[in-house]
CSV table of N, CA and C and ligand atoms in Angstrom, one decimal:
chain,number,residue,atom,x,y,z
A,58,MET,N,105.8,87.0,150.3
A,58,MET,CA,105.0,87.8,149.6
A,58,MET,C,105.6,88.7,148.4
A,59,SER,N,104.9,88.5,147.3
A,59,SER,CA,106.0,88.9,145.8
A,59,SER,C,105.9,90.2,146.0
A,60,ASP,N,105.7,91.5,145.9
A,60,ASP,CA,106.1,92.9,146.1
A,60,ASP,C,106.1,93.1,147.3
A,61,CYS,N,106.8,92.7,148.5
A,61,CYS,CA,106.7,93.2,149.4
A,61,CYS,C,108.4,93.4,149.9
A,62,ILE,N,108.6,94.4,150.4
A,62,ILE,CA,110.3,94.6,150.1
A,62,ILE,C,111.3,94.2,151.4
A,63,PHE,N,110.2,93.5,152.1
A,63,PHE,CA,111.3,92.9,153.3
A,63,PHE,C,111.1,91.5,153.1
A,64,CYS,N,110.1,90.7,152.1
A,64,CYS,CA,110.3,89.5,151.6
A,64,CYS,C,111.7,89.5,150.6
A,65,LYS,N,111.5,90.9,150.0
A,65,LYS,CA,112.8,90.5,148.8
A,65,LYS,C,114.0,90.8,149.4
A,66,ILE,N,114.6,91.5,150.7
A,66,ILE,CA,115.5,91.5,151.5
A,66,ILE,C,115.8,90.5,152.2
A,67,ALA,N,114.6,90.0,152.4
A,67,ALA,CA,115.2,88.7,153.4
A,67,ALA,C,115.6,87.4,152.1
A,68,GLU,N,114.9,87.8,150.9
A,68,GLU,CA,115.5,86.3,149.9
A,68,GLU,C,116.7,87.3,149.3
A,69,LYS,N,117.0,88.2,149.5
A,69,LYS,CA,118.2,88.5,149.0
A,69,LYS,C,118.4,89.2,147.6
A,70,LYS,N,117.1,89.5,147.4
A,70,LYS,CA,116.5,90.3,146.0
A,70,LYS,C,117.0,91.4,145.5
A,71,ILE,N,116.8,92.1,147.3
A,71,ILE,CA,117.2,93.5,147.3
A,71,ILE,C,118.4,93.7,148.5
A,72,PRO,N,119.5,94.4,147.9
A,72,PRO,CA,120.5,94.3,148.5
A,72,PRO,C,120.4,95.2,150.2
A,73,SER,N,121.1,95.0,151.5
A,73,SER,CA,121.1,94.7,152.5
A,73,SER,C,122.1,94.7,153.1
A,74,LYS,N,122.3,95.4,154.3
A,74,LYS,CA,123.5,95.4,154.9
A,74,LYS,C,123.3,94.6,156.5
A,75,ILE,N,123.3,92.9,156.2
A,75,ILE,CA,122.7,92.2,157.0
A,75,ILE,C,123.5,91.8,158.4
A,76,VAL,N,123.0,92.0,159.6
A,76,VAL,CA,124.1,91.7,160.3
A,76,VAL,C,123.6,90.6,161.6
A,77,HIS,N,122.5,89.6,161.3
A,77,HIS,CA,122.3,88.3,161.4
A,77,HIS,C,121.8,87.6,160.7
A,78,GLU,N,121.3,86.6,160.5
A,78,GLU,CA,120.2,85.7,159.7
A,78,GLU,C,120.4,84.2,160.4
A,79,ASP,N,119.2,83.7,160.7
A,79,ASP,CA,119.1,82.4,161.4
A,79,ASP,C,117.8,81.9,160.5
A,80,GLU,N,117.7,80.7,160.5
A,80,GLU,CA,116.4,79.8,159.8
A,80,GLU,C,115.5,80.4,159.8
A,81,ARG,N,114.8,81.2,160.7
A,81,ARG,CA,113.6,82.7,160.9
A,81,ARG,C,113.4,83.7,160.7
A,82,ALA,N,114.3,84.4,161.2
A,82,ALA,CA,115.3,85.6,161.2
A,82,ALA,C,116.1,86.2,160.5
A,83,VAL,N,115.7,87.2,159.9
A,83,VAL,CA,117.2,88.3,159.5
A,83,VAL,C,117.3,89.3,160.0
A,84,ALA,N,117.7,89.8,160.4
A,84,ALA,CA,118.6,91.2,161.4
A,84,ALA,C,119.2,92.5,160.0
A,85,PHE,N,118.8,93.6,159.8
A,85,PHE,CA,119.7,94.2,158.4
A,85,PHE,C,120.0,95.4,159.2
A,86,GLU,N,120.5,96.4,158.5
A,86,GLU,CA,120.3,98.4,158.7
A,86,GLU,C,119.6,98.8,158.3
A,87,ASP,N,118.7,100.2,159.1
A,87,ASP,CA,118.0,100.8,158.5
A,87,ASP,C,118.7,101.4,157.6
A,88,VAL,N,118.0,101.8,156.3
A,88,VAL,CA,118.4,102.5,155.6
A,88,VAL,C,118.7,104.0,155.9
A,89,ASN,N,117.5,104.7,156.6
A,89,ASN,CA,117.5,105.5,157.1
A,89,ASN,C,117.5,105.8,158.9
A,90,PRO,N,118.5,105.7,159.4
A,90,PRO,CA,118.9,105.5,161.0
A,90,PRO,C,118.3,107.0,161.5
A,91,GLN,N,117.6,106.4,163.1
A,91,GLN,CA,116.9,107.3,164.2
A,91,GLN,C,118.0,107.3,164.9
A,92,ALA,N,118.9,106.8,164.8
A,92,ALA,CA,119.9,106.4,166.3
A,92,ALA,C,121.6,105.4,165.8
A,93,PRO,N,122.4,106.2,166.5
A,93,PRO,CA,123.9,105.4,165.7
A,93,PRO,C,123.5,104.2,165.5
A,94,VAL,N,122.5,102.9,166.5
A,94,VAL,CA,122.5,101.6,165.8
A,94,VAL,C,120.9,101.8,165.8
A,95,HIS,N,121.0,101.3,164.7
A,95,HIS,CA,119.2,101.1,164.2
A,95,HIS,C,119.1,100.1,163.0
A,96,VAL,N,118.7,98.8,163.5
A,96,VAL,CA,118.7,97.4,162.6
A,96,VAL,C,116.8,97.2,162.7
A,97,LEU,N,116.9,96.1,161.6
A,97,LEU,CA,115.4,95.8,161.8
A,97,LEU,C,115.7,94.1,161.9
A,98,VAL,N,114.8,93.9,162.8
A,98,VAL,CA,114.5,92.1,162.5
A,98,VAL,C,113.1,91.9,162.4
A,99,ILE,N,114.0,91.1,160.8
A,99,ILE,CA,112.2,90.7,160.4
A,99,ILE,C,112.3,89.2,160.3
A,100,SER,N,110.8,88.7,160.2
A,100,SER,CA,110.9,87.0,159.8
A,100,SER,C,110.5,86.6,159.1
A,101,LYS,N,111.5,85.7,158.5
A,101,LYS,CA,111.8,85.6,157.0
A,101,LYS,C,110.3,84.8,156.2
A,102,LYS,N,109.4,84.1,157.6
A,102,LYS,CA,107.6,84.5,156.8
A,102,LYS,C,107.2,85.5,156.8
A,103,HIS,N,106.5,85.6,155.7
A,103,HIS,CA,105.7,87.1,155.3
A,103,HIS,C,104.4,87.5,157.1
A,104,VAL,N,104.6,88.2,157.1
A,104,VAL,CA,103.9,88.3,158.5
A,104,VAL,C,103.5,90.1,158.2
A,105,VAL,N,102.5,90.5,158.1
A,105,VAL,CA,102.1,92.0,158.2
A,105,VAL,C,102.2,92.8,159.0
A,106,SER,N,102.0,92.4,160.4
A,106,SER,CA,102.2,93.0,161.6
A,106,SER,C,101.6,92.7,162.8
A,107,MET,N,101.7,92.4,163.9
A,107,MET,CA,101.1,92.6,164.9
A,107,MET,C,100.2,92.0,164.9
A,108,ALA,N,99.4,92.7,164.1
A,108,ALA,CA,97.9,92.7,164.2
A,108,ALA,C,97.5,91.5,163.5
A,109,ASP,N,98.6,90.9,162.9
A,109,ASP,CA,98.4,89.2,162.0
A,109,ASP,C,99.0,88.1,162.6
A,110,LEU,N,99.2,88.4,164.3
A,110,LEU,CA,99.8,87.8,164.8
A,110,LEU,C,98.7,86.3,165.1
A,111,HIS,N,99.2,85.0,165.7
A,111,HIS,CA,98.0,84.3,166.3
A,111,HIS,C,99.2,83.0,167.3
A,112,GLU,N,98.5,82.7,168.3
A,112,GLU,CA,98.9,82.3,168.8
A,112,GLU,C,99.8,80.8,168.8
A,113,ALA,N,99.7,80.5,167.4
A,113,ALA,CA,100.8,79.7,167.1
A,113,ALA,C,101.9,80.6,166.5
A,114,ASP,N,102.1,82.1,166.4
A,114,ASP,CA,103.4,82.3,166.2
A,114,ASP,C,103.9,83.1,166.8
A,115,ALA,N,103.8,82.3,168.4
A,115,ALA,CA,104.1,83.0,169.7
A,115,ALA,C,105.9,82.6,170.0
A,116,SER,N,106.1,81.3,169.3
A,116,SER,CA,107.3,80.9,169.4
A,116,SER,C,108.1,81.6,168.2
A,117,LEU,N,107.6,82.1,167.5
A,117,LEU,CA,108.4,83.2,166.3
A,117,LEU,C,108.6,84.7,167.2
A,118,LEU,N,107.4,85.1,167.3
A,118,LEU,CA,107.6,86.5,168.0
A,118,LEU,C,108.6,86.4,169.3
A,119,GLY,N,108.5,85.3,170.3
A,119,GLY,CA,110.2,85.4,171.1
A,119,GLY,C,111.3,85.0,170.3
A,120,HIS,N,111.4,84.6,169.2
A,120,HIS,CA,112.4,84.5,169.0
A,120,HIS,C,112.7,85.9,167.8
A,121,LEU,N,111.9,86.5,167.7
A,121,LEU,CA,112.4,87.8,167.0
A,121,LEU,C,112.8,88.5,168.5
A,122,MET,N,112.1,89.1,169.5
A,122,MET,CA,112.6,89.6,170.2
A,122,MET,C,114.4,88.9,171.0
A,123,LEU,N,114.6,87.7,171.1
A,123,LEU,CA,115.7,87.7,171.3
A,123,LEU,C,116.3,87.7,170.3
A,124,THR,N,116.5,87.5,169.4
A,124,THR,CA,117.5,88.2,168.4
A,124,THR,C,117.3,89.1,168.0
A,125,GLY,N,116.6,90.1,168.5
A,125,GLY,CA,116.9,91.7,169.2
A,125,GLY,C,117.5,91.8,170.3
A,126,HIS,N,117.5,91.2,171.0
A,126,HIS,CA,119.0,91.3,172.1
A,126,HIS,C,119.8,90.9,171.9
A,127,LYS,N,119.8,89.8,170.4
A,127,LYS,CA,121.4,89.1,170.4
A,127,LYS,C,122.0,90.5,169.5
A,128,VAL,N,121.3,91.2,168.7
A,128,VAL,CA,121.4,92.2,167.8
A,128,VAL,C,122.5,93.4,168.8
A,129,ALA,N,121.3,93.6,169.7
A,129,ALA,CA,121.9,94.6,170.5
A,129,ALA,C,123.0,94.2,171.2
A,130,LYS,N,123.7,93.1,171.4
A,130,LYS,CA,124.5,92.5,172.3
A,130,LYS,C,125.6,92.7,171.0
A,131,GLN,N,125.4,92.5,169.7
A,131,GLN,CA,126.7,92.1,168.8
A,131,GLN,C,126.9,93.6,168.8
A,132,LYS,N,126.1,94.4,168.9
A,132,LYS,CA,126.2,95.8,168.5
A,132,LYS,C,126.9,96.6,169.5
A,133,GLY,N,127.0,96.3,170.6
A,133,GLY,CA,127.6,96.8,172.0
A,133,GLY,C,126.4,97.4,172.7
A,134,ILE,N,125.7,97.6,172.4
A,134,ILE,CA,124.6,98.8,173.6
A,134,ILE,C,123.8,97.8,174.5
A,135,ALA,N,124.0,96.4,174.6
A,135,ALA,CA,122.9,95.8,175.7
A,135,ALA,C,122.9,96.2,176.9
A,136,GLU,N,124.5,96.1,177.2
A,136,GLU,CA,124.3,96.9,178.6
A,136,GLU,C,123.8,98.5,178.9
A,137,GLY,N,124.1,99.6,177.9
A,137,GLY,CA,124.0,100.2,178.4
A,137,GLY,C,122.4,100.7,178.1
A,138,GLY,N,121.6,99.7,177.3
A,138,GLY,CA,120.3,100.2,177.1
A,138,GLY,C,120.0,100.4,175.5
A,139,TYR,N,119.1,99.9,175.2
A,139,TYR,CA,118.7,100.5,174.0
A,139,TYR,C,117.2,99.8,174.0
A,140,ARG,N,116.7,100.5,172.7
A,140,ARG,CA,114.7,100.4,172.8
A,140,ARG,C,114.6,99.6,171.5
A,141,ILE,N,113.4,98.6,171.8
A,141,ILE,CA,112.8,97.6,170.5
A,141,ILE,C,111.7,98.3,170.3
A,142,VAL,N,111.4,98.4,169.4
A,142,VAL,CA,109.9,99.5,168.8
A,142,VAL,C,109.4,98.3,167.7
A,143,VAL,N,108.1,98.0,167.8
A,143,VAL,CA,107.2,97.7,166.8
A,143,VAL,C,105.8,98.5,166.4
A,144,ASN,N,106.1,99.2,165.2
A,144,ASN,CA,105.0,100.4,164.9
A,144,ASN,C,104.1,99.3,164.4
A,145,THR,N,102.6,99.4,164.6
A,145,THR,CA,101.7,98.8,164.4
A,145,THR,C,100.5,99.4,163.7
A,146,GLY,N,100.4,99.0,162.4
A,146,GLY,CA,99.0,99.7,161.5
A,146,GLY,C,99.1,101.4,161.4
A,147,ALA,N,98.3,102.0,160.8
A,147,ALA,CA,98.7,103.3,160.7
A,147,ALA,C,98.8,104.0,161.6
A,148,ASN,N,98.0,104.3,162.5
A,148,ASN,CA,98.2,104.8,164.1
A,148,ASN,C,99.5,104.9,164.8
A,149,GLY,N,100.1,103.7,164.4
A,149,GLY,CA,101.2,103.5,165.3
A,149,GLY,C,102.2,103.7,164.0
A,150,GLY,N,102.0,104.2,163.3
A,150,GLY,CA,103.8,104.4,162.3
A,150,GLY,C,104.0,103.6,161.5
A,151,GLN,N,103.5,102.5,161.1
A,151,GLN,CA,104.1,101.4,160.0
A,151,GLN,C,104.0,102.0,158.8
A,152,SER,N,105.1,101.6,158.2
A,152,SER,CA,104.9,102.1,156.7
A,152,SER,C,105.6,101.0,155.8
A,153,VAL,N,106.2,99.8,156.6
A,153,VAL,CA,106.3,98.9,155.6
A,153,VAL,C,105.6,97.3,156.4
A,154,PHE,N,104.7,96.8,155.3
A,154,PHE,CA,103.8,96.0,156.1
A,154,PHE,C,104.3,94.4,155.5
A,155,HIS,N,105.5,94.4,156.7
A,155,HIS,CA,106.1,93.7,156.8
A,155,HIS,C,106.8,93.3,158.3
A,156,LEU,N,105.9,92.3,159.4
A,156,LEU,CA,106.5,92.5,160.7
A,156,LEU,C,108.1,92.9,161.0
A,157,HIS,N,108.3,94.1,161.6
A,157,HIS,CA,110.0,94.1,162.1
A,157,HIS,C,109.6,94.9,163.2
A,158,LEU,N,111.0,94.7,163.7
A,158,LEU,CA,111.2,95.0,165.4
A,158,LEU,C,112.3,96.3,164.8
A,159,HIS,N,112.3,97.6,165.6
A,159,HIS,CA,113.1,98.3,165.6
A,159,HIS,C,113.8,98.0,166.8
A,160,VAL,N,115.3,97.9,166.4
A,160,VAL,CA,116.3,98.0,168.0
A,160,VAL,C,117.1,99.3,167.7
A,161,LEU,N,116.8,100.1,168.2
A,161,LEU,CA,117.5,101.8,168.4
A,161,LEU,C,118.4,101.8,169.7
A,162,GLY,N,119.9,102.2,169.4
A,162,GLY,CA,120.5,102.4,170.7
A,162,GLY,C,121.5,103.2,170.3
A,163,GLY,N,122.5,103.3,171.2
A,163,GLY,CA,124.5,104.1,170.8
A,163,GLY,C,123.7,105.6,171.3
A,164,ARG,N,122.0,106.1,171.4
A,164,ARG,CA,122.4,107.1,172.6
A,164,ARG,C,121.2,106.9,173.4
A,165,ALA,N,120.7,108.2,174.5
A,165,ALA,CA,119.7,107.8,175.1
A,165,ALA,C,118.3,107.9,174.4
A,166,MET,N,117.7,106.9,174.5
A,166,MET,CA,116.1,107.7,174.0
A,166,MET,C,115.1,108.6,175.0
A,167,HIS,N,114.3,109.0,174.3
A,167,HIS,CA,113.7,110.0,174.6
A,167,HIS,C,111.8,109.5,175.0
A,168,TRP,N,111.6,109.7,175.8
A,168,TRP,CA,110.1,109.1,176.5
A,168,TRP,C,109.3,110.4,177.2
A,169,PRO,N,108.3,110.5,176.4
A,169,PRO,CA,107.2,109.6,175.3
A,169,PRO,C,108.0,110.0,174.1
A,170,PRO,N,107.7,108.6,173.4
A,170,PRO,CA,107.9,108.4,171.8
A,170,PRO,C,107.0,109.4,171.3
A,171,GLY,N,107.7,109.8,170.0
A,171,GLY,CA,106.7,111.0,169.1
A,171,GLY,C,105.3,110.5,168.7
B,298,LIG,P1,108.2,101.5,159.9
B,298,LIG,O1,107.4,102.6,160.0
B,298,LIG,O2,106.9,100.4,158.8
B,298,LIG,O3,108.1,100.9,161.3
B,298,LIG,O4,109.4,101.2,160.0
B,298,LIG,C1,110.0,100.5,158.2
B,298,LIG,C2,111.8,101.0,158.4
B,298,LIG,O5,112.2,100.4,157.4
B,298,LIG,C3,112.0,102.4,158.2
B,298,LIG,O6,112.6,102.7,159.6
B,298,LIG,C4,112.9,102.6,156.9
B,298,LIG,O7,113.4,103.8,157.2
B,298,LIG,C5,113.3,101.0,156.9
B,298,LIG,N1,112.8,100.8,155.4
B,298,LIG,C6,112.4,100.9,154.5
B,298,LIG,N2,112.6,100.8,153.0
B,298,LIG,C7,114.2,99.8,153.6
B,298,LIG,C8,114.6,99.9,152.1
B,298,LIG,O8,114.6,99.3,151.2
B,298,LIG,N3,115.9,98.9,153.3
B,298,LIG,C9,116.3,99.2,154.2
B,298,LIG,N4,117.6,98.6,155.0
B,298,LIG,N5,115.1,99.9,155.1
B,298,LIG,C10,114.5,100.1,154.8
B,299,LIG,ZN1,107.2,90.6,153.2
């Protein structure tokens, strides 16, 4: 989508610190990290949010989750534990409307989240 910031990051039209890329996903450092490790995993295909997914996207969603775990391993936080968050819609706190998983770790995470 032409005016989507994460599509532009996936297409490398906007610079980002990419930590993983494959045929369906890109993972890059969040510009405003909320933990020592804070990586965003996005699909290359533009999907607005979890609410925009269909049965046919099950494999894509699974791939994004597995990519999140791969990034956690790469960052050395998989053994100690980490959190994957997917903010969805206004009440979910979503601010960029291109589906993304936050991979957060490197410190103890709190519960309940804010
Ligand atoms: P959301 O609030 O939609 O769940 O998360 C959006 C995330 O994208 C935020 O954590 C924010 O810091 C990050 N973000 C927004 N714009 C950019 C950008 O241009 N580059 C990078 N690397 N991260 C961004
Ligand atoms: Zn997009």
